[in-house]
Amino acid sequence: MARDDIEFGVIPGSQTPECVTPGTMCSEGNSDGGFFAAVDSQLPNDDNPTQRHEFSLPPTDGGKDAWLFLAAVFVVDALVWGFPFAFGVFQNYYNSHAPFAGQPGIVTIGTSSMGIMYLTTPIIMGVYQALRHWARWMPLIGLIIMALALALSSFATNTTHLIITQGILYGLGGGITYCPCIVYLGEWFVKRKGLAYGIMWSGTGLAGVIFPLLLESLLDSLGFRTTLRLWAGLLLVLTAPLSFLIKPRLPPSASSQFRFFNLWFVISPAFLVYQTANIVEATGFFLPGLYLPTYARSTLGAPSLSAATTILLVNVSSVFGCVAMGWFIDRFHVTTCILLSTIGATTSVLVIWGLSSSLGLLYFFCIAYGLFAGSFTSAWPGIMRDMTQKSQSSSTGPVDPNMVFGFLSAGRGLGNVVAGPLSESLIRGRLYVDQAAYGYGSGYGSLIIFTGVTALLGGASFVWRRLGLL
C-alpha cells in the first residue's frame, strides 16, 4: 500500500508559513521553538511600534490568557469526563428502581459513553485539524449536545433509550467538546506542556470525588428524571461561558486552514509498542474502579459509606498523580516516567491489594493505585513528543502529535470496552477461593492478578528502549 493511501488529503488553503500549525514536528519536543520561530518570522519587526501594535500574540506558558484557558479546560474536563466516571451511582439506582430494575444492558450505558468519547477521538481530532476555522465554535455545540442528551434521557422508559441518550449521544457531545482542549493546549503551553496536560486531566479525578456524592444525594431526593434535567441545565449554564475561553492562541491567518494528516506512524514499530502497552494497561486499569466497593463490602464487611470511600480515595490521589506526572514528563524521557507509573501500580495491586486483610490496608492501596496508575495517561505528551521527534529522521514525513493523542485515546477506549465483559468472566471463575490467603483467596484473586499483570505489561516500552528496539 502506498503511503499516500493512508493520509487524509485536502486542498491547501491560503499560503502560510512553514510548519505553522502547533503539533507538527517543528513544534514538538522540549524545544518547541521550530513552530514559533516559523510564526515569528512572519511577524512584523519588533523595532517598528506601528507593526507591533497591529499584530502580536499572547505569551506561551504563562500570562492571563494562558492560565484562563487552562482553568477553563480543567473545569470542562471535570464536567465532561466526571459524569460518566460517576456512572456507578446511576447503575446502582437503575438496578434497584423502576422502570429499569431487572432490565439488561444497564452496564452498557456507562461503557458506551466513555467508549464513544475514547474511540471517536481520532475522527473528531482529524475534523478539527482539517477545519480549524470552524473548530472555534465546536465546544459550545458539543456542550449543547451533551445537555440535550441528558435531558432526553430523563424521558427514558427502558435501558435502550438510556444507551442511546445517556450513553452514545452524551459520548458524542463529550468528544466534540473535549478535543479542542487538546488541540489548543499545545498552542498555549510549550515548555510546560506536560504539566498543563496533567493539571487538565486532574479535573477528572477531582470530579470523581465530588460527583458521586452529589449525584447520589440528588437521586435519593429527586429521582433520576429530575436529577438528569437539573444536571443538563447546570452543565449548560456552568460550561457555556467557559467555551468562549477555549480558543486558539494563534489567529486563523497564522494557522493552516486545511491540514494533511500523515497516519503512517500508526504502523511504525515505535508507536505499535506504545499503543500495545497502552491497550493492555487499559484493560486492567478500570477494574478496581468497578469492583473496589463490592470487594470492601463482601470481603471486609465494610458498610456502604466506607466501601464507597475506596473510589473517592483513588480519585483524590489521581489528582496529585496526574499533576506530578505532568511535571516529570517535561523533564525526563517518557519511558522513564512510564516505568515509575508501572512500578507503583504493579506493586500496589499485587502486594498491597493482594495481601490486604483490613480496610485500612485497602485504603492504602487505593491511594497508591490512584497516585501511580491514575497518572499513566499523563505520560501521553511524552509519547507525542517522542513520535514527532522520530518523524524528523523518517522518510514518512512529519507527524501531528494531536493525531498521536487521538489514536492513543482510541486504544484506551478499546481497553475500556474489553474490560467490562472480561471482568465478569474473571469474577465468575472464582479462582483461588479457599486456596490462598487475603485478597487472593477472596474470590477476586483472578481479578487482582489480571490487574497487576496488565499494569506490569503497560511498562513494556521501557524494556524495548533498553534493548535498543525503541
Short mmCIF file of C-alpha atoms in Angstrom, two decimals:
data_model
loop_
_atom_site.label_atom_id
_atom_site.label_comp_id
_atom_site.label_asym_id
_atom_site.label_seq_id
_atom_site.Cartn_x
_atom_site.Cartn_y
_atom_site.Cartn_z
CA MET A 1 0.00 0.00 0.00
CA ALA A 2 1.36 3.38 -0.89
CA ARG A 3 1.95 5.77 1.94
CA ASP A 4 -0.43 8.29 0.41
CA ASP A 5 -3.22 5.74 0.70
CA ILE A 6 -3.38 6.24 4.45
CA GLU A 7 -3.30 10.01 4.50
CA PHE A 8 -6.20 12.41 4.82
CA GLY A 9 -5.75 14.80 1.91
CA VAL A 10 -7.44 18.15 1.47
CA ILE A 11 -6.88 21.09 -0.83
CA PRO A 12 -4.47 23.62 0.70
CA GLY A 13 -5.82 26.95 1.75
CA SER A 14 -4.06 30.28 1.73
CA GLN A 15 -0.29 30.48 1.76
CA THR A 16 1.02 30.10 5.31
CA PRO A 17 4.49 29.94 6.86
CA GLU A 18 6.09 26.53 7.01
CA CYS A 19 5.15 24.34 9.95
CA VAL A 20 2.88 26.97 11.48
CA THR A 21 0.35 24.61 12.97
CA PRO A 22 1.09 23.53 16.53
CA GLY A 23 1.65 19.84 16.87
CA THR A 24 3.78 19.38 13.74
CA MET A 25 7.28 18.10 14.17
CA CYS A 26 8.67 21.63 14.35
CA SER A 27 6.57 22.32 17.41
CA GLU A 28 7.19 19.17 19.38
CA GLY A 29 9.84 18.35 21.86
CA ASN A 30 11.04 20.27 24.83
CA SER A 31 12.34 22.92 22.48
CA ASP A 32 9.12 23.58 20.65
CA GLY A 33 10.79 26.57 19.06
CA GLY A 34 10.53 25.40 15.43
CA PHE A 35 6.88 26.24 15.14
CA PHE A 36 7.12 29.56 16.97
CA ALA A 37 10.21 30.55 15.02
CA ALA A 38 8.23 29.98 11.84
CA VAL A 39 5.41 32.15 13.12
CA ASP A 40 7.73 34.85 14.44
CA SER A 41 9.46 35.05 11.09
CA GLN A 42 6.16 36.18 9.62
CA LEU A 43 5.53 38.78 12.31
CA PRO A 44 6.35 42.46 11.97
CA ASN A 45 9.69 43.85 13.09
CA ASP A 46 9.74 44.48 16.85
CA ASP A 47 11.55 47.74 16.21
CA ASN A 48 8.50 49.13 14.42
CA PRO A 49 5.90 50.21 17.05
CA THR A 50 3.15 50.52 14.46
CA GLN A 51 3.60 47.00 13.16
CA ARG A 52 3.97 45.62 16.68
CA HIS A 53 0.64 47.18 17.63
CA GLU A 54 -1.09 45.68 14.59
CA PHE A 55 -0.18 42.06 15.27
CA SER A 56 1.07 40.48 18.50
CA LEU A 57 0.49 37.06 20.07
CA PRO A 58 -0.19 36.38 23.75
CA PRO A 59 2.73 34.68 25.54
CA THR A 60 3.04 30.92 25.96
CA ASP A 61 3.41 29.06 29.26
CA GLY A 62 2.00 31.95 31.28
CA GLY A 63 0.07 35.17 31.23
CA LYS A 64 -3.60 35.83 31.83
CA ASP A 65 -4.89 34.25 28.61
CA ALA A 66 -2.91 31.01 29.02
CA TRP A 67 -3.98 30.49 32.64
CA LEU A 68 -7.62 31.32 31.85
CA PHE A 69 -7.52 28.75 29.06
CA LEU A 70 -6.06 26.12 31.41
CA ALA A 71 -8.65 26.90 34.08
CA ALA A 72 -11.43 26.57 31.51
CA VAL A 73 -10.24 23.21 30.14
CA PHE A 74 -9.74 21.94 33.72
CA VAL A 75 -13.41 22.59 34.52
CA VAL A 76 -14.62 21.28 31.16
CA ASP A 77 -12.54 18.11 31.55
CA ALA A 78 -14.05 17.59 35.01
CA LEU A 79 -17.62 18.04 33.77
CA VAL A 80 -17.28 16.08 30.53
CA TRP A 81 -15.46 13.04 31.97
CA GLY A 82 -16.60 13.25 35.59
CA PHE A 83 -20.20 12.37 34.77
CA PRO A 84 -19.53 9.00 33.03
CA PHE A 85 -16.87 8.16 35.62
CA ALA A 86 -19.58 8.59 38.27
CA PHE A 87 -21.97 6.29 36.40
CA GLY A 88 -21.70 3.68 39.15
CA VAL A 89 -24.13 5.80 41.17
CA PHE A 90 -26.68 5.68 38.33
CA GLN A 91 -26.01 1.98 37.83
CA ASN A 92 -26.95 1.20 41.43
CA TYR A 93 -30.06 3.37 41.13
CA TYR A 94 -31.20 1.87 37.83
CA ASN A 95 -30.68 -1.68 39.14
CA SER A 96 -32.90 -1.05 42.15
CA HIS A 97 -35.62 1.32 40.91
CA ALA A 98 -38.42 1.16 38.37
CA PRO A 99 -38.69 1.18 35.43
CA PHE A 100 -35.17 -0.18 34.81
CA ALA A 101 -34.77 -2.73 37.61
CA GLY A 102 -34.21 -6.16 36.12
CA GLN A 103 -33.66 -4.89 32.58
CA PRO A 104 -30.49 -5.99 30.75
CA GLY A 105 -27.87 -3.62 29.41
CA ILE A 106 -27.54 -1.19 32.33
CA VAL A 107 -23.75 -1.61 32.43
CA THR A 108 -23.62 -0.77 28.71
CA ILE A 109 -24.89 2.76 29.37
CA GLY A 110 -21.71 3.80 31.17
CA THR A 111 -19.28 1.89 28.96
CA SER A 112 -20.86 3.28 25.78
CA SER A 113 -20.49 6.92 26.87
CA MET A 114 -16.81 6.57 27.78
CA GLY A 115 -16.16 4.23 24.86
CA ILE A 116 -17.61 6.69 22.34
CA MET A 117 -15.52 9.55 23.72
CA TYR A 118 -12.34 7.49 23.58
CA LEU A 119 -12.88 5.69 20.27
CA THR A 120 -14.08 8.68 18.23
CA THR A 121 -11.17 10.90 19.27
CA PRO A 122 -9.05 10.29 16.11
CA ILE A 123 -12.01 11.10 13.85
CA ILE A 124 -13.06 14.22 15.73
CA MET A 125 -9.44 15.33 16.05
CA GLY A 126 -8.98 14.98 12.32
CA VAL A 127 -12.08 17.05 11.59
CA TYR A 128 -10.91 19.78 13.96
CA GLN A 129 -7.45 19.90 12.49
CA ALA A 130 -8.76 19.97 8.91
CA LEU A 131 -11.35 22.68 9.54
CA ARG A 132 -9.71 24.90 12.11
CA HIS A 133 -11.64 27.99 11.04
CA TRP A 134 -14.89 26.32 12.13
CA ALA A 135 -13.48 24.43 15.12
CA ARG A 136 -13.56 27.52 17.33
CA TRP A 137 -17.30 27.10 17.99
CA MET A 138 -17.43 23.32 18.29
CA PRO A 139 -17.01 23.18 22.10
CA LEU A 140 -20.27 25.08 22.53
CA ILE A 141 -22.01 22.78 20.05
CA GLY A 142 -20.70 19.74 21.91
CA LEU A 143 -21.92 21.11 25.25
CA ILE A 144 -25.39 21.64 23.79
CA ILE A 145 -25.42 18.04 22.54
CA MET A 146 -24.39 16.76 25.98
CA ALA A 147 -27.10 18.78 27.73
CA LEU A 148 -29.68 17.64 25.19
CA ALA A 149 -28.63 14.01 25.68
CA LEU A 150 -29.13 14.21 29.44
CA ALA A 151 -32.47 15.99 29.06
CA LEU A 152 -33.72 13.34 26.61
CA SER A 153 -32.52 10.52 28.87
CA SER A 154 -34.83 11.83 31.62
CA PHE A 155 -37.77 10.66 29.48
CA ALA A 156 -36.41 7.11 29.08
CA THR A 157 -38.62 4.15 29.88
CA ASN A 158 -36.14 1.35 29.13
CA THR A 159 -32.39 0.79 29.03
CA THR A 160 -32.25 1.04 25.23
CA HIS A 161 -33.37 4.66 25.49
CA LEU A 162 -30.65 5.32 28.08
CA ILE A 163 -27.94 3.66 25.97
CA ILE A 164 -28.82 5.91 23.03
CA THR A 165 -29.09 9.15 25.03
CA GLN A 166 -27.07 8.98 28.25
CA GLY A 167 -24.59 6.67 26.56
CA ILE A 168 -23.98 7.24 22.83
CA LEU A 169 -25.30 10.78 22.35
CA TYR A 170 -23.62 12.07 25.52
CA GLY A 171 -20.34 10.45 24.48
CA LEU A 172 -20.50 12.06 21.04
CA GLY A 173 -21.15 15.50 22.51
CA GLY A 174 -18.39 14.98 25.07
CA GLY A 175 -15.87 14.10 22.37
CA ILE A 176 -16.79 17.17 20.32
CA THR A 177 -16.36 19.36 23.41
CA TYR A 178 -13.15 17.78 24.67
CA CYS A 179 -10.98 17.50 21.55
CA PRO A 180 -10.42 21.27 21.07
CA CYS A 181 -8.97 21.37 24.58
CA ILE A 182 -6.23 19.01 23.38
CA VAL A 183 -5.68 20.79 20.05
CA TYR A 184 -5.36 24.27 21.55
CA LEU A 185 -3.40 23.31 24.68
CA GLY A 186 -0.29 22.75 22.55
CA GLU A 187 -0.52 26.35 21.38
CA TRP A 188 -0.79 27.87 24.85
CA PHE A 189 1.81 25.71 26.63
CA VAL A 190 5.15 24.69 25.16
CA LYS A 191 7.85 24.24 27.82
CA ARG A 192 5.22 23.37 30.45
CA LYS A 193 3.09 21.25 28.15
CA GLY A 194 3.27 18.08 30.25
CA LEU A 195 2.38 19.96 33.42
CA ALA A 196 -0.55 21.63 31.64
CA TYR A 197 -1.88 18.25 30.48
CA GLY A 198 -1.53 16.89 34.00
CA ILE A 199 -3.45 19.80 35.51
CA MET A 200 -6.20 19.49 32.92
CA TRP A 201 -6.60 15.73 33.40
CA SER A 202 -6.61 16.07 37.17
CA GLY A 203 -10.06 17.63 36.75
CA THR A 204 -11.49 14.16 36.14
CA GLY A 205 -10.07 12.91 39.44
CA LEU A 206 -11.49 15.86 41.35
CA ALA A 207 -14.89 15.35 39.73
CA GLY A 208 -14.67 11.69 40.68
CA VAL A 209 -14.65 12.77 44.32
CA ILE A 210 -17.45 15.33 44.18
CA PHE A 211 -19.86 13.99 41.57
CA PRO A 212 -20.69 10.58 43.10
CA LEU A 213 -21.64 12.15 46.43
CA LEU A 214 -23.65 14.92 44.79
CA LEU A 215 -25.42 12.69 42.28
CA GLU A 216 -26.29 10.07 44.89
CA SER A 217 -27.86 12.76 47.06
CA LEU A 218 -29.84 14.13 44.11
CA LEU A 219 -31.05 10.70 43.01
CA ASP A 220 -32.20 9.82 46.51
CA SER A 221 -34.12 13.06 46.98
CA LEU A 222 -35.32 13.92 43.45
CA GLY A 223 -35.31 10.71 41.42
CA PHE A 224 -33.49 10.11 38.16
CA ARG A 225 -35.74 12.20 35.88
CA THR A 226 -35.40 15.45 37.82
CA THR A 227 -31.72 14.77 38.52
CA LEU A 228 -30.91 14.37 34.83
CA ARG A 229 -32.83 17.51 33.87
CA LEU A 230 -31.18 19.50 36.63
CA TRP A 231 -27.74 18.25 35.66
CA ALA A 232 -28.38 19.11 32.00
CA GLY A 233 -29.25 22.67 32.97
CA LEU A 234 -26.27 23.03 35.30
CA LEU A 235 -23.93 21.63 32.65
CA LEU A 236 -25.05 24.18 30.09
CA VAL A 237 -25.09 27.15 32.47
CA LEU A 238 -21.69 26.39 34.01
CA THR A 239 -19.77 25.47 30.88
CA ALA A 240 -21.26 27.62 28.11
CA PRO A 241 -19.37 30.75 29.29
CA LEU A 242 -16.16 28.69 29.58
CA SER A 243 -16.44 27.58 25.95
CA PHE A 244 -15.51 31.11 24.89
CA LEU A 245 -12.21 30.76 26.77
CA ILE A 246 -11.36 27.55 24.89
CA LYS A 247 -9.85 29.31 21.92
CA PRO A 248 -6.68 29.04 19.85
CA ARG A 249 -3.70 31.18 20.69
CA LEU A 250 -2.98 31.69 17.00
CA PRO A 251 -5.40 33.62 14.80
CA PRO A 252 -6.69 31.83 11.68
CA SER A 253 -4.28 33.77 9.48
CA ALA A 254 -1.37 32.24 11.37
CA SER A 255 -2.56 28.65 11.17
CA SER A 256 -3.36 26.39 8.28
CA GLN A 257 -6.92 26.40 7.09
CA PHE A 258 -6.59 22.84 5.84
CA ARG A 259 -4.30 20.07 7.00
CA PHE A 260 -2.71 16.97 5.57
CA PHE A 261 -2.56 14.10 8.05
CA ASN A 262 0.28 11.65 7.89
CA LEU A 263 -1.03 8.49 9.52
CA TRP A 264 1.94 6.35 8.61
CA PHE A 265 3.08 6.48 12.24
CA VAL A 266 0.18 4.18 13.24
CA ILE A 267 2.05 1.13 11.90
CA SER A 268 5.53 2.26 12.87
CA PRO A 269 7.34 -0.10 15.30
CA ALA A 270 7.72 2.58 17.99
CA PHE A 271 4.05 3.50 18.04
CA LEU A 272 2.98 -0.16 17.97
CA VAL A 273 4.99 -0.72 21.16
CA TYR A 274 3.48 2.32 22.86
CA GLN A 275 -0.05 1.50 21.68
CA THR A 276 0.06 -2.19 22.56
CA ALA A 277 1.23 -1.38 26.10
CA ASN A 278 -1.43 1.34 26.31
CA ILE A 279 -4.25 -1.04 25.36
CA VAL A 280 -3.08 -3.81 27.66
CA GLU A 281 -2.74 -1.41 30.60
CA ALA A 282 -6.24 -0.06 29.94
CA THR A 283 -7.87 -3.50 30.06
CA GLY A 284 -6.89 -3.77 33.71
CA PHE A 285 -6.87 -0.14 34.80
CA PHE A 286 -10.65 0.28 35.04
CA LEU A 287 -11.31 -2.92 37.01
CA PRO A 288 -10.57 -1.65 40.55
CA GLY A 289 -12.97 1.23 39.96
CA LEU A 290 -15.70 -1.25 39.08
CA TYR A 291 -15.20 -3.69 41.96
CA LEU A 292 -13.48 -1.99 44.91
CA PRO A 293 -16.73 -1.03 46.74
CA THR A 294 -18.14 -4.53 46.24
CA TYR A 295 -14.87 -6.07 47.41
CA ALA A 296 -14.82 -3.91 50.54
CA ARG A 297 -18.39 -4.92 51.45
CA SER A 298 -18.28 -8.62 50.62
CA THR A 299 -14.74 -9.44 51.75
CA LEU A 300 -14.01 -6.99 54.57
CA GLY A 301 -17.58 -6.38 55.76
CA ALA A 302 -17.33 -2.60 55.28
CA PRO A 303 -20.52 -0.53 55.50
CA SER A 304 -21.76 1.26 52.39
CA LEU A 305 -20.13 4.62 53.11
CA SER A 306 -16.79 3.07 53.98
CA ALA A 307 -16.95 0.93 50.84
CA ALA A 308 -17.70 3.97 48.66
CA THR A 309 -14.71 5.76 50.19
CA THR A 310 -12.41 3.41 48.26
CA ILE A 311 -13.32 5.08 44.95
CA LEU A 312 -13.06 8.55 46.45
CA LEU A 313 -9.50 7.84 47.63
CA VAL A 314 -8.48 6.56 44.18
CA ASN A 315 -9.85 9.71 42.54
CA VAL A 316 -8.33 12.13 45.07
CA SER A 317 -4.86 10.61 44.78
CA SER A 318 -5.09 10.55 40.96
CA VAL A 319 -5.38 14.36 41.02
CA PHE A 320 -1.92 14.61 42.58
CA GLY A 321 -0.60 11.77 40.42
CA CYS A 322 -1.61 13.48 37.17
CA VAL A 323 -0.02 16.80 38.13
CA ALA A 324 3.17 15.12 39.34
CA MET A 325 3.47 13.01 36.18
CA GLY A 326 2.96 16.13 34.08
CA TRP A 327 5.88 17.75 35.88
CA PHE A 328 8.10 14.68 35.35
CA ILE A 329 7.22 14.28 31.67
CA ASP A 330 8.57 17.78 30.94
CA ARG A 331 11.96 16.77 32.37
CA PHE A 332 12.54 13.05 31.71
CA HIS A 333 12.14 10.60 28.85
CA VAL A 334 8.65 9.17 28.51
CA THR A 335 9.72 5.56 29.12
CA THR A 336 11.30 6.55 32.43
CA CYS A 337 8.05 8.20 33.51
CA ILE A 338 6.02 5.18 32.38
CA LEU A 339 8.35 2.93 34.39
CA LEU A 340 7.62 4.99 37.51
CA SER A 341 3.87 4.58 36.97
CA THR A 342 4.28 0.87 36.22
CA ILE A 343 6.32 0.03 39.33
CA GLY A 344 3.94 1.89 41.63
CA ALA A 345 0.78 0.47 40.07
CA THR A 346 2.02 -3.13 39.90
CA THR A 347 3.31 -3.11 43.47
CA SER A 348 0.15 -1.57 44.84
CA VAL A 349 -2.06 -4.18 43.17
CA LEU A 350 -0.09 -7.40 43.65
CA VAL A 351 1.35 -6.62 47.08
CA ILE A 352 -0.97 -4.21 48.90
CA TRP A 353 -4.37 -5.21 47.46
CA GLY A 354 -3.50 -8.87 47.10
CA LEU A 355 -2.33 -9.09 50.73
CA SER A 356 -4.86 -6.70 52.26
CA SER A 357 -6.57 -8.05 55.35
CA SER A 358 -8.16 -4.88 56.69
CA LEU A 359 -9.98 -1.81 55.46
CA GLY A 360 -7.00 0.37 56.38
CA LEU A 361 -4.70 -1.58 54.05
CA LEU A 362 -7.30 -1.41 51.30
CA TYR A 363 -7.46 2.38 51.71
CA PHE A 364 -3.67 2.49 51.45
CA PHE A 365 -3.91 0.54 48.20
CA CYS A 366 -6.50 2.98 46.83
CA ILE A 367 -4.20 5.95 47.49
CA ALA A 368 -1.19 4.25 45.91
CA TYR A 369 -3.15 2.98 42.92
CA GLY A 370 -4.67 6.37 42.16
CA LEU A 371 -1.31 8.07 42.53
CA PHE A 372 0.59 5.76 40.16
CA ALA A 373 -1.92 4.02 37.87
CA GLY A 374 -4.08 7.13 37.63
CA SER A 375 -1.13 9.09 36.22
CA PHE A 376 -0.44 6.73 33.29
CA THR A 377 -2.24 8.84 30.67
CA SER A 378 -0.36 11.94 31.80
CA ALA A 379 2.67 10.33 30.12
CA TRP A 380 0.98 10.63 26.71
CA PRO A 381 2.52 14.07 25.97
CA GLY A 382 5.90 12.33 26.18
CA ILE A 383 4.77 9.72 23.63
CA MET A 384 3.51 12.52 21.38
CA ARG A 385 6.88 14.27 21.68
CA ASP A 386 8.86 11.09 21.04
CA MET A 387 6.85 10.20 17.93
CA THR A 388 7.24 13.66 16.40
CA GLN A 389 10.97 13.66 17.13
CA LYS A 390 11.34 10.26 15.47
CA SER A 391 9.45 11.54 12.42
CA GLN A 392 12.13 14.19 11.83
CA SER A 393 14.55 11.50 10.69
CA SER A 394 11.91 9.35 8.98
CA SER A 395 11.17 9.23 5.27
CA THR A 396 7.45 9.09 6.01
CA GLY A 397 7.28 12.77 6.86
CA PRO A 398 6.26 14.82 9.92
CA VAL A 399 3.69 13.55 12.40
CA ASP A 400 0.96 15.63 14.02
CA PRO A 401 1.11 14.83 17.79
CA ASN A 402 -2.60 15.61 18.14
CA MET A 403 -3.31 12.64 15.90
CA VAL A 404 -0.92 10.56 18.03
CA PHE A 405 -3.04 11.55 21.02
CA GLY A 406 -6.20 10.61 19.12
CA PHE A 407 -5.05 7.07 18.43
CA LEU A 408 -3.73 6.61 21.97
CA SER A 409 -7.16 7.64 23.22
CA ALA A 410 -8.82 5.16 20.86
CA GLY A 411 -6.54 2.43 22.17
CA ARG A 412 -7.55 3.23 25.74
CA GLY A 413 -11.18 3.14 24.65
CA LEU A 414 -10.66 -0.33 23.22
CA GLY A 415 -9.24 -1.47 26.55
CA ASN A 416 -12.19 0.10 28.36
CA VAL A 417 -14.71 -1.73 26.18
CA VAL A 418 -12.96 -5.07 26.67
CA ALA A 419 -12.60 -4.60 30.44
CA GLY A 420 -16.33 -4.91 31.24
CA PRO A 421 -17.15 -8.38 29.85
CA LEU A 422 -13.66 -9.65 30.66
CA SER A 423 -14.02 -8.73 34.32
CA GLU A 424 -17.33 -10.60 34.54
CA SER A 425 -15.60 -13.74 33.30
CA LEU A 426 -12.81 -13.33 35.83
CA ILE A 427 -15.25 -12.93 38.72
CA ARG A 428 -17.38 -15.91 37.65
CA GLY A 429 -14.30 -18.14 37.61
CA ARG A 430 -13.71 -17.54 41.36
CA LEU A 431 -10.18 -18.91 41.18
CA TYR A 432 -8.11 -19.49 44.33
CA VAL A 433 -11.15 -19.34 46.64
CA ASP A 434 -10.14 -21.02 49.91
CA GLN A 435 -6.81 -21.89 48.26
CA ALA A 436 -4.95 -18.65 49.02
CA ALA A 437 -4.88 -16.05 51.77
CA TYR A 438 -6.08 -12.46 51.97
CA GLY A 439 -7.31 -10.83 48.77
CA TYR A 440 -6.12 -13.66 46.57
CA GLY A 441 -8.47 -16.13 48.25
CA SER A 442 -11.48 -13.82 48.40
CA GLY A 443 -12.98 -14.71 45.02
CA TYR A 444 -11.33 -11.65 43.49
CA GLY A 445 -7.92 -13.30 43.19
CA SER A 446 -8.03 -13.67 39.40
CA LEU A 447 -9.12 -10.04 39.07
CA ILE A 448 -6.24 -8.84 41.27
CA ILE A 449 -3.68 -10.89 39.35
CA PHE A 450 -5.01 -9.74 35.97
CA THR A 451 -4.96 -6.09 37.03
CA GLY A 452 -1.41 -6.39 38.33
CA VAL A 453 -0.10 -8.20 35.25
CA THR A 454 -1.64 -5.70 32.83
CA ALA A 455 -0.17 -2.85 34.88
CA LEU A 456 3.24 -4.51 34.59
CA LEU A 457 2.93 -5.02 30.83
CA GLY A 458 1.98 -1.37 30.48
CA GLY A 459 5.66 -0.58 31.09
CA ALA A 460 6.90 -2.63 28.13
CA SER A 461 8.16 0.48 26.34
CA PHE A 462 10.92 0.92 28.94
CA VAL A 463 12.24 -2.59 28.27
CA TRP A 464 12.07 -2.07 24.50
CA ARG A 465 14.09 1.13 24.80
CA ARG A 466 16.71 -0.54 26.99
CA LEU A 467 17.07 -3.27 24.36
CA GLY A 468 17.60 -0.61 21.71
CA LEU A 469 14.39 -1.53 19.89
CA LEU A 470 12.52 1.73 20.56
#
